[in-house]
């Protein structure tokens, strides 16, 4: 079996998909900074330090958005005590435990989630997170996900703050 043949080295790179392909007519136009470059610029790329973000708030059951991708939010939350029994009609939720021990109560069983472990709660599954001591979690869920799901109460967060 022979190795697949490769096409000759192509010296003309294809522009990235965010680049409309428009090139300035001359270098002076490029240096003029007409704002078109800013409109084509991709979003900034940077890392997120979870410990630093967690240090910015102390409220329990009050998630914060720390990232967004493909219509999904990456949220951080601090949990303490029992939450409300609820479910999400259209969204799955991922809980990644960063610190502490989360007890996820389901109607038919209880799952203990330790640091470095995660649990995915499928849409429609009634659940209640419980934290006997403070727990820090990273949540990954669609941006439309309401923290209390099908229940509205005093801990419902309609507009999740961004850090």
GROMACS .gro file of N, CA and C in nm:
model
  489
    1UNK      N    1   0.085  -0.117   0.000
    1UNK     CA    2   0.000   0.000   0.000
    1UNK      C    3   0.089   0.122   0.000
    2UNK      N    4   0.066   0.212  -0.091
    2UNK     CA    5   0.151   0.329  -0.101
    2UNK      C    6   0.089   0.447  -0.028
    3UNK      N    7   0.174   0.541   0.009
    3UNK     CA    8   0.126   0.660   0.077
    3UNK      C    9   0.045   0.745  -0.020
    4UNK      N   10  -0.057   0.815   0.029
    4UNK     CA   11  -0.136   0.900  -0.060
    4UNK      C   12  -0.048   1.010  -0.118
    5UNK      N   13  -0.077   1.045  -0.242
    5UNK     CA   14   0.000   1.153  -0.304
    5UNK      C   15  -0.049   1.285  -0.251
    6UNK      N   16   0.041   1.373  -0.235
    6UNK     CA   17   0.007   1.506  -0.183
    6UNK      C   18   0.018   1.607  -0.295
    7UNK      N   19  -0.065   1.706  -0.287
    7UNK     CA   20  -0.057   1.811  -0.388
    7UNK      C   21   0.068   1.893  -0.362
    8UNK      N   22   0.120   1.956  -0.467
    8UNK     CA   23   0.241   2.036  -0.449
    8UNK      C   24   0.215   2.149  -0.349
    9UNK      N   25   0.322   2.193  -0.285
    9UNK     CA   26   0.307   2.303  -0.189
    9UNK      C   27   0.243   2.422  -0.256
   10UNK      N   28   0.141   2.472  -0.194
   10UNK     CA   29   0.069   2.587  -0.247
   10UNK      C   30   0.116   2.709  -0.169
   11UNK      N   31   0.170   2.807  -0.238
   11UNK     CA   32   0.224   2.924  -0.168
   11UNK      C   33   0.119   3.031  -0.145
   12UNK      N   34   0.000   3.016  -0.201
   12UNK     CA   35  -0.106   3.114  -0.181
   12UNK      C   36  -0.203   3.059  -0.078
   13UNK      N   37  -0.205   3.119   0.039
   13UNK     CA   38  -0.294   3.071   0.144
   13UNK      C   39  -0.435   3.121   0.122
   14UNK      N   40  -0.530   3.037   0.154
   14UNK     CA   41  -0.669   3.079   0.148
   14UNK      C   42  -0.697   3.173   0.264
   15UNK      N   43  -0.768   3.285   0.241
   15UNK     CA   44  -0.795   3.376   0.354
   15UNK      C   45  -0.885   3.309   0.456
   16UNK      N   46  -0.868   3.343   0.584
   16UNK     CA   47  -0.957   3.286   0.686
   16UNK      C   48  -1.101   3.322   0.655
   17UNK      N   49  -1.196   3.242   0.706
   17UNK     CA   50  -1.335   3.264   0.670
   17UNK      C   51  -1.391   3.397   0.718
   18UNK      N   52  -1.334   3.456   0.819
   18UNK     CA   53  -1.383   3.586   0.866
   18UNK      C   54  -1.332   3.699   0.777
   19UNK      N   55  -1.237   3.669   0.690
   19UNK     CA   56  -1.178   3.769   0.601
   19UNK      C   57  -1.257   3.771   0.472
   20UNK      N   58  -1.313   3.885   0.437
   20UNK     CA   59  -1.396   3.894   0.317
   20UNK      C   60  -1.316   3.881   0.189
   21UNK      N   61  -1.185   3.881   0.199
   21UNK     CA   62  -1.102   3.871   0.080
   21UNK      C   63  -1.068   4.006   0.021
   22UNK      N   64  -1.128   4.113   0.070
   22UNK     CA   65  -1.101   4.247   0.019
   22UNK      C   66  -0.959   4.284   0.059
   23UNK      N   67  -0.885   4.331  -0.033
   23UNK     CA   68  -0.750   4.378  -0.007
   23UNK      C   69  -0.742   4.525  -0.045
   24UNK      N   70  -0.670   4.606   0.032
   24UNK     CA   71  -0.660   4.748  -0.001
   24UNK      C   72  -0.594   4.767  -0.138
   25UNK      N   73  -0.640   4.871  -0.206
   25UNK     CA   74  -0.584   4.903  -0.337
   25UNK      C   75  -0.438   4.942  -0.328
   26UNK      N   76  -0.406   5.009  -0.220
   26UNK     CA   77  -0.266   5.048  -0.201
   26UNK      C   78  -0.235   5.049  -0.052
   27UNK      N   79  -0.111   5.059  -0.019
   27UNK     CA   80  -0.070   5.054   0.121
   27UNK      C   81  -0.124   5.172   0.200
   28UNK      N   82  -0.140   5.289   0.137
   28UNK     CA   83  -0.192   5.407   0.207
   28UNK      C   84  -0.334   5.381   0.255
   29UNK      N   85  -0.415   5.314   0.172
   29UNK     CA   86  -0.551   5.283   0.214
   29UNK      C   87  -0.549   5.188   0.333
   30UNK      N   88  -0.456   5.094   0.332
   30UNK     CA   89  -0.444   5.000   0.442
   30UNK      C   90  -0.409   5.070   0.571
   31UNK      N   91  -0.322   5.171   0.564
   31UNK     CA   92  -0.279   5.243   0.683
   31UNK      C   93  -0.380   5.346   0.729
   32UNK      N   94  -0.475   5.381   0.644
   32UNK     CA   95  -0.571   5.485   0.678
   32UNK      C   96  -0.662   5.443   0.792
   33UNK      N   97  -0.681   5.314   0.808
   33UNK     CA   98  -0.764   5.268   0.920
   33UNK      C   99  -0.908   5.311   0.905
   34UNK      N  100  -0.971   5.274   0.795
   34UNK     CA  101  -1.108   5.316   0.768
   34UNK      C  102  -1.212   5.242   0.851
   35UNK      N  103  -1.168   5.153   0.940
   35UNK     CA  104  -1.261   5.081   1.025
   35UNK      C  105  -1.303   4.948   0.968
   36UNK      N  106  -1.277   4.927   0.839
   36UNK     CA  107  -1.316   4.800   0.776
   36UNK      C  108  -1.241   4.683   0.839
   37UNK      N  109  -1.116   4.706   0.875
   37UNK     CA  110  -1.039   4.598   0.935
   37UNK      C  111  -1.100   4.555   1.068
   38UNK      N  112  -1.149   4.651   1.145
   38UNK     CA  113  -1.209   4.618   1.274
   38UNK      C  114  -1.336   4.534   1.254
   39UNK      N  115  -1.411   4.564   1.147
   39UNK     CA  116  -1.533   4.489   1.121
   39UNK      C  117  -1.501   4.345   1.082
   40UNK      N  118  -1.386   4.321   1.022
   40UNK     CA  119  -1.348   4.188   0.977
   40UNK      C  120  -1.270   4.112   1.083
   41UNK      N  121  -1.226   4.178   1.184
   41UNK     CA  122  -1.139   4.115   1.283
   41UNK      C  123  -1.213   4.003   1.356
   42UNK      N  124  -1.144   3.893   1.380
   42UNK     CA  125  -1.208   3.785   1.456
   42UNK      C  126  -1.219   3.825   1.602
   43UNK      N  127  -1.303   3.755   1.677
   43UNK     CA  128  -1.313   3.786   1.820
   43UNK      C  129  -1.179   3.761   1.889
   44UNK      N  130  -1.154   3.830   1.999
   44UNK     CA  131  -1.027   3.810   2.070
   44UNK      C  132  -1.015   3.668   2.124
   45UNK      N  133  -0.894   3.620   2.129
   45UNK     CA  134  -0.866   3.487   2.183
   45UNK      C  135  -0.784   3.505   2.308
   46UNK      N  136  -0.832   3.453   2.418
   46UNK     CA  137  -0.759   3.464   2.544
   46UNK      C  138  -0.799   3.349   2.634
   47UNK      N  139  -0.718   3.324   2.731
   47UNK     CA  140  -0.748   3.218   2.827
   47UNK      C  141  -0.832   3.274   2.941
   48UNK      N  142  -0.895   3.186   3.016
   48UNK     CA  143  -0.976   3.224   3.131
   48UNK      C  144  -0.921   3.150   3.252
   49UNK      N  145  -0.891   3.224   3.358
   49UNK     CA  146  -0.844   3.165   3.482
   49UNK      C  147  -0.966   3.149   3.574
   50UNK      N  148  -1.007   3.025   3.595
   50UNK     CA  149  -1.130   3.000   3.671
   50UNK      C  150  -1.119   3.045   3.816
   51UNK      N  151  -1.003   3.025   3.879
   51UNK     CA  152  -0.986   3.068   4.018
   51UNK      C  153  -1.001   3.219   4.030
   52UNK      N  154  -0.943   3.293   3.937
   52UNK     CA  155  -0.956   3.439   3.940
   52UNK      C  156  -1.101   3.481   3.922
   53UNK      N  157  -1.172   3.418   3.832
   53UNK     CA  158  -1.313   3.451   3.809
   53UNK      C  159  -1.397   3.417   3.931
   54UNK      N  160  -1.371   3.302   3.993
   54UNK     CA  161  -1.447   3.264   4.112
   54UNK      C  162  -1.424   3.360   4.228
   55UNK      N  163  -1.306   3.422   4.234
   55UNK     CA  164  -1.275   3.517   4.341
   55UNK      C  165  -1.352   3.648   4.326
   56UNK      N  166  -1.414   3.671   4.212
   56UNK     CA  167  -1.483   3.797   4.186
   56UNK      C  168  -1.626   3.803   4.242
   57UNK      N  169  -1.677   3.690   4.291
   57UNK     CA  170  -1.813   3.693   4.347
   57UNK      C  171  -1.824   3.593   4.462
   58UNK      N  172  -1.923   3.614   4.547
   58UNK     CA  173  -1.941   3.526   4.664
   58UNK      C  174  -2.083   3.472   4.676
   59UNK      N  175  -2.176   3.523   4.597
   59UNK     CA  176  -2.316   3.481   4.608
   59UNK      C  177  -2.332   3.334   4.567
   60UNK      N  178  -2.420   3.266   4.640
   60UNK     CA  179  -2.451   3.127   4.608
   60UNK      C  180  -2.571   3.121   4.514
   61UNK      N  181  -2.571   3.022   4.427
   61UNK     CA  182  -2.678   2.997   4.331
   61UNK      C  183  -2.700   3.114   4.237
   62UNK      N  184  -2.595   3.188   4.209
   62UNK     CA  185  -2.602   3.304   4.119
   62UNK      C  186  -2.494   3.289   4.012
   63UNK      N  187  -2.524   3.217   3.903
   63UNK     CA  188  -2.422   3.188   3.803
   63UNK      C  189  -2.369   3.312   3.733
   64UNK      N  190  -2.246   3.301   3.681
   64UNK     CA  191  -2.180   3.407   3.605
   64UNK      C  192  -2.128   3.347   3.474
   65UNK      N  193  -2.146   3.419   3.365
   65UNK     CA  194  -2.096   3.375   3.235
   65UNK      C  195  -1.949   3.411   3.224
   66UNK      N  196  -1.865   3.312   3.191
   66UNK     CA  197  -1.721   3.337   3.174
   66UNK      C  198  -1.675   3.302   3.033
   67UNK      N  199  -1.765   3.252   2.949
   67UNK     CA  200  -1.731   3.220   2.812
   67UNK      C  201  -1.856   3.185   2.734
   68UNK      N  202  -1.843   3.192   2.601
   68UNK     CA  203  -1.956   3.159   2.515
   68UNK      C  204  -1.904   3.099   2.385
   69UNK      N  205  -1.965   2.991   2.342
   69UNK     CA  206  -1.929   2.930   2.216
   69UNK      C  207  -2.047   2.857   2.156
   70UNK      N  208  -2.068   2.878   2.028
   70UNK     CA  209  -2.174   2.807   1.954
   70UNK      C  210  -2.309   2.812   2.024
   71UNK      N  211  -2.344   2.928   2.078
   71UNK     CA  212  -2.473   2.941   2.146
   71UNK      C  213  -2.478   2.879   2.284
   72UNK      N  214  -2.364   2.835   2.334
   72UNK     CA  215  -2.355   2.774   2.467
   72UNK      C  216  -2.285   2.870   2.562
   73UNK      N  217  -2.327   2.871   2.686
   73UNK     CA  218  -2.258   2.948   2.790
   73UNK      C  219  -2.169   2.857   2.873
   74UNK      N  220  -2.054   2.910   2.908
   74UNK     CA  221  -1.970   2.850   3.011
   74UNK      C  222  -1.994   2.939   3.133
   75UNK      N  223  -2.049   2.881   3.237
   75UNK     CA  224  -2.086   2.959   3.356
   75UNK      C  225  -2.014   2.901   3.478
   76UNK      N  226  -1.987   2.989   3.573
   76UNK     CA  227  -1.935   2.948   3.704
   76UNK      C  228  -2.041   2.979   3.808
   77UNK      N  229  -2.048   2.895   3.908
   77UNK     CA  230  -2.142   2.919   4.018
   77UNK      C  231  -2.085   2.862   4.146
   78UNK      N  232  -2.124   2.925   4.256
   78UNK     CA  233  -2.094   2.875   4.390
   78UNK      C  234  -2.226   2.828   4.448
   79UNK      N  235  -2.225   2.708   4.503
   79UNK     CA  236  -2.347   2.648   4.554
   79UNK      C  237  -2.333   2.620   4.702
   80UNK      N  238  -2.442   2.636   4.774
   80UNK     CA  239  -2.446   2.601   4.916
   80UNK      C  240  -2.589   2.573   4.955
   81UNK      N  241  -2.611   2.455   5.014
   81UNK     CA  242  -2.745   2.415   5.053
   81UNK      C  243  -2.818   2.347   4.939
   82UNK      N  244  -2.947   2.319   4.960
   82UNK     CA  245  -3.026   2.254   4.854
   82UNK      C  246  -3.083   2.357   4.757
   83UNK      N  247  -3.094   2.319   4.631
   83UNK     CA  248  -3.156   2.404   4.529
   83UNK      C  249  -3.299   2.357   4.510
   84UNK      N  250  -3.365   2.409   4.413
   84UNK     CA  251  -3.504   2.378   4.383
   84UNK      C  252  -3.512   2.256   4.291
   85UNK      N  253  -3.609   2.169   4.315
   85UNK     CA  254  -3.636   2.062   4.219
   85UNK      C  255  -3.686   2.128   4.092
   86UNK      N  256  -3.627   2.091   3.978
   86UNK     CA  257  -3.667   2.149   3.851
   86UNK      C  258  -3.620   2.061   3.736
   87UNK      N  259  -3.662   2.095   3.616
   87UNK     CA  260  -3.611   2.032   3.495
   87UNK      C  261  -3.607   2.137   3.384
   88UNK      N  262  -3.541   2.103   3.277
   88UNK     CA  263  -3.530   2.192   3.162
   88UNK      C  264  -3.594   2.121   3.043
   89UNK      N  265  -3.693   2.185   2.985
   89UNK     CA  266  -3.768   2.123   2.875
   89UNK      C  267  -3.681   2.098   2.753
   90UNK      N  268  -3.593   2.192   2.719
   90UNK     CA  269  -3.523   2.185   2.590
   90UNK      C  270  -3.371   2.182   2.602
   91UNK      N  271  -3.316   2.186   2.722
   91UNK     CA  272  -3.171   2.197   2.735
   91UNK      C  273  -3.113   2.088   2.824
   92UNK      N  274  -2.996   2.037   2.783
   92UNK     CA  275  -2.915   1.952   2.869
   92UNK      C  276  -2.824   2.043   2.949
   93UNK      N  277  -2.778   1.997   3.065
   93UNK     CA  278  -2.686   2.075   3.149
   93UNK      C  279  -2.567   1.989   3.186
   94UNK      N  280  -2.449   2.049   3.186
   94UNK     CA  281  -2.330   1.981   3.235
   94UNK      C  282  -2.282   2.055   3.359
   95UNK      N  283  -2.261   1.981   3.468
   95UNK     CA  284  -2.206   2.033   3.593
   95UNK      C  285  -2.068   1.971   3.611
   96UNK      N  286  -1.963   2.052   3.607
   96UNK     CA  287  -1.826   2.008   3.634
   96UNK      C  288  -1.786   2.062   3.770
   97UNK      N  289  -1.757   1.972   3.864
   97UNK     CA  290  -1.721   2.015   3.999
   97UNK      C  291  -1.574   2.053   4.002
   98UNK      N  292  -1.548   2.177   4.043
   98UNK     CA  293  -1.412   2.229   4.054
   98UNK      C  294  -1.361   2.218   4.198
   99UNK      N  295  -1.451   2.238   4.293
   99UNK     CA  296  -1.415   2.239   4.436
   99UNK      C  297  -1.536   2.191   4.515
  100UNK      N  298  -1.512   2.109   4.615
  100UNK     CA  299  -1.620   2.060   4.699
  100UNK      C  300  -1.682   1.934   4.643
  101UNK      N  301  -1.797   1.900   4.698
  101UNK     CA  302  -1.866   1.777   4.659
  101UNK      C  303  -2.013   1.810   4.635
  102UNK      N  304  -2.058   1.781   4.514
  102UNK     CA  305  -2.197   1.809   4.476
  102UNK      C  306  -2.277   1.680   4.487
  103UNK      N  307  -2.393   1.691   4.547
  103UNK     CA  308  -2.487   1.580   4.551
  103UNK      C  309  -2.599   1.613   4.453
  104UNK      N  310  -2.611   1.535   4.347
  104UNK     CA  311  -2.718   1.559   4.250
  104UNK      C  312  -2.830   1.461   4.280
  105UNK      N  313  -2.941   1.516   4.325
  105UNK     CA  314  -3.056   1.433   4.357
  105UNK      C  315  -3.144   1.422   4.233
  106UNK      N  316  -3.174   1.299   4.198
  106UNK     CA  317  -3.267   1.268   4.091
  106UNK      C  318  -3.385   1.198   4.156
  107UNK      N  319  -3.496   1.186   4.091
  107UNK     CA  320  -3.613   1.126   4.154
  107UNK      C  321  -3.593   0.980   4.189
  108UNK      N  322  -3.504   0.911   4.116
  108UNK     CA  323  -3.486   0.768   4.143
  108UNK      C  324  -3.353   0.733   4.208
  109UNK      N  325  -3.263   0.831   4.225
  109UNK     CA  326  -3.135   0.801   4.289
  109UNK      C  327  -3.060   0.931   4.317
  110UNK      N  328  -2.945   0.916   4.385
  110UNK     CA  329  -2.858   1.029   4.418
  110UNK      C  330  -2.720   0.999   4.360
  111UNK      N  331  -2.658   1.100   4.298
  111UNK     CA  332  -2.524   1.084   4.241
  111UNK      C  333  -2.433   1.186   4.309
  112UNK      N  334  -2.324   1.136   4.371
  112UNK     CA  335  -2.223   1.224   4.430
  112UNK      C  336  -2.119   1.256   4.323
  113UNK      N  337  -2.091   1.385   4.307
  113UNK     CA  338  -1.996   1.430   4.205
  113UNK      C  339  -1.880   1.499   4.276
  114UNK      N  340  -1.762   1.444   4.257
  114UNK     CA  341  -1.640   1.491   4.325
  114UNK      C  342  -1.564   1.590   4.236
  115UNK      N  343  -1.465   1.662   4.294
  115UNK     CA  344  -1.383   1.752   4.212
  115UNK      C  345  -1.318   1.677   4.095
  116UNK      N  346  -1.323   1.741   3.979
  116UNK     CA  347  -1.268   1.679   3.859
  116UNK      C  348  -1.366   1.587   3.788
  117UNK      N  349  -1.486   1.573   3.841
  117UNK     CA  350  -1.589   1.491   3.777
  117UNK      C  351  -1.702   1.581   3.729
  118UNK      N  352  -1.776   1.531   3.629
  118UNK     CA  353  -1.893   1.605   3.586
  118UNK      C  354  -2.010   1.512   3.567
  119UNK      N  355  -2.127   1.573   3.565
  119UNK     CA  356  -2.251   1.500   3.541
  119UNK      C  357  -2.331   1.579   3.438
  120UNK      N  358  -2.391   1.507   3.345
  120UNK     CA  359  -2.478   1.570   3.246
  120UNK      C  360  -2.621   1.534   3.281
  121UNK      N  361  -2.703   1.635   3.296
  121UNK     CA  362  -2.845   1.616   3.323
  121UNK      C  363  -2.919   1.636   3.190
  122UNK      N  364  -2.975   1.530   3.135
  122UNK     CA  365  -3.046   1.543   3.007
  122UNK      C  366  -3.174   1.626   3.022
  123UNK      N  367  -3.213   1.691   2.914
  123UNK     CA  368  -3.337   1.768   2.914
  123UNK      C  369  -3.453   1.682   2.962
  124UNK      N  370  -3.541   1.745   3.039
  124UNK     CA  371  -3.659   1.675   3.088
  124UNK      C  372  -3.640   1.597   3.217
  125UNK      N  373  -3.515   1.580   3.263
  125UNK     CA  374  -3.489   1.502   3.384
  125UNK      C  375  -3.497   1.595   3.506
  126UNK      N  376  -3.589   1.563   3.597
  126UNK     CA  377  -3.603   1.644   3.717
  126UNK      C  378  -3.484   1.617   3.809
  127UNK      N  379  -3.427   1.726   3.861
  127UNK     CA  380  -3.307   1.714   3.944
  127UNK      C  381  -3.303   1.825   4.047
  128UNK      N  382  -3.220   1.802   4.149
  128UNK     CA  383  -3.198   1.903   4.253
  128UNK      C  384  -3.054   1.894   4.298
  129UNK      N  385  -2.972   1.996   4.264
  129UNK     CA  386  -2.835   1.999   4.316
  129UNK      C  387  -2.837   2.036   4.464
  130UNK      N  388  -2.750   1.970   4.541
  130UNK     CA  389  -2.738   1.996   4.684
  130UNK      C  390  -2.590   2.005   4.719
  131UNK      N  391  -2.554   2.109   4.795
  131UNK     CA  392  -2.416   2.127   4.841
  131UNK      C  393  -2.417   2.140   4.992
  132UNK      N  394  -2.371   2.038   5.061
  132UNK     CA  395  -2.367   2.043   5.208
  132UNK      C  396  -2.263   2.143   5.257
  133UNK      N  397  -2.156   2.159   5.180
  133UNK     CA  398  -2.055   2.264   5.202
  133UNK      C  399  -2.039   2.335   5.068
  134UNK      N  400  -1.977   2.451   5.068
  134UNK     CA  401  -1.966   2.528   4.944
  134UNK      C  402  -1.900   2.446   4.833
  135UNK      N  403  -1.964   2.450   4.718
  135UNK     CA  404  -1.916   2.381   4.598
  135UNK      C  405  -1.900   2.484   4.488
  136UNK      N  406  -1.792   2.472   4.410
  136UNK     CA  407  -1.771   2.555   4.293
  136UNK      C  408  -1.789   2.467   4.170
  137UNK      N  409  -1.875   2.511   4.078
  137UNK     CA  410  -1.901   2.433   3.958
  137UNK      C  411  -1.885   2.518   3.833
  138UNK      N  412  -1.848   2.450   3.726
  138UNK     CA  413  -1.851   2.507   3.593
  138UNK      C  414  -1.971   2.443   3.524
  139UNK      N  415  -2.056   2.526   3.468
  139UNK     CA  416  -2.176   2.478   3.399
  139UNK      C  417  -2.158   2.502   3.250
  140UNK      N  418  -2.197   2.407   3.170
  140UNK     CA  419  -2.194   2.423   3.025
  140UNK      C  420  -2.334   2.392   2.977
  141UNK      N  421  -2.399   2.493   2.920
  141UNK     CA  422  -2.538   2.477   2.881
  141UNK      C  423  -2.575   2.582   2.777
  142UNK      N  424  -2.684   2.561   2.702
  142UNK     CA  425  -2.726   2.661   2.605
  142UNK      C  426  -2.749   2.796   2.673
  143UNK      N  427  -2.719   2.902   2.601
  143UNK     CA  428  -2.733   3.037   2.657
  143UNK      C  429  -2.876   3.065   2.705
  144UNK      N  430  -2.973   2.998   2.647
  144UNK     CA  431  -3.113   3.021   2.684
  144UNK      C  432  -3.154   2.952   2.814
  145UNK      N  433  -3.065   2.874   2.873
  145UNK     CA  434  -3.101   2.795   2.991
  145UNK      C  435  -3.127   2.884   3.113
  146UNK      N  436  -3.244   2.870   3.170
  146UNK     CA  437  -3.279   2.940   3.294
  146UNK      C  438  -3.234   2.852   3.410
  147UNK      N  439  -3.164   2.911   3.506
  147UNK     CA  440  -3.104   2.830   3.614
  147UNK      C  441  -3.206   2.748   3.693
  148UNK      N  442  -3.330   2.795   3.702
  148UNK     CA  443  -3.432   2.721   3.776
  148UNK      C  444  -3.525   2.644   3.683
  149UNK      N  445  -3.489   2.636   3.556
  149UNK     CA  446  -3.565   2.555   3.461
  149UNK      C  447  -3.710   2.593   3.451
  150UNK      N  448  -3.798   2.497   3.479
  150UNK     CA  449  -3.942   2.517   3.466
  150UNK      C  450  -4.005   2.584   3.589
  151UNK      N  451  -3.922   2.624   3.686
  151UNK     CA  452  -3.971   2.685   3.810
  151UNK      C  453  -3.922   2.829   3.816
  152UNK      N  454  -4.012   2.920   3.857
  152UNK     CA  455  -3.970   3.058   3.880
  152UNK      C  456  -3.979   3.084   4.030
  153UNK      N  457  -3.870   3.135   4.087
  153UNK     CA  458  -3.863   3.160   4.231
  153UNK      C  459  -3.765   3.273   4.255
  154UNK      N  460  -3.736   3.301   4.383
  154UNK     CA  461  -3.646   3.412   4.417
  154UNK      C  462  -3.504   3.391   4.368
  155UNK      N  463  -3.462   3.269   4.342
  155UNK     CA  464  -3.326   3.244   4.293
  155UNK      C  465  -3.317   3.235   4.141
  156UNK      N  466  -3.427   3.258   4.073
  156UNK     CA  467  -3.425   3.258   3.927
  156UNK      C  468  -3.343   3.377   3.878
  157UNK      N  469  -3.251   3.350   3.785
  157UNK     CA  470  -3.166   3.455   3.727
  157UNK      C  471  -3.201   3.467   3.579
  158UNK      N  472  -3.270   3.576   3.545
  158UNK     CA  473  -3.312   3.597   3.405
  158UNK      C  474  -3.195   3.643   3.317
  159UNK      N  475  -3.116   3.735   3.365
  159UNK     CA  476  -3.002   3.787   3.289
  159UNK      C  477  -2.875   3.751   3.365
  160UNK      N  478  -2.805   3.650   3.317
  160UNK     CA  479  -2.684   3.603   3.387
  160UNK      C  480  -2.572   3.702   3.364
  161UNK      N  481  -2.514   3.757   3.472
  161UNK     CA  482  -2.405   3.855   3.456
  161UNK      C  483  -2.281   3.790   3.397
  162UNK      N  484  -2.202   3.870   3.326
  162UNK     CA  485  -2.077   3.825   3.266
  162UNK      C  486  -1.960   3.877   3.348
  163UNK      N  487  -1.860   3.792   3.361
  163UNK     CA  488  -1.737   3.833   3.429
  163UNK      C  489  -1.629   3.857   3.326
   0.00000   0.00000   0.00000
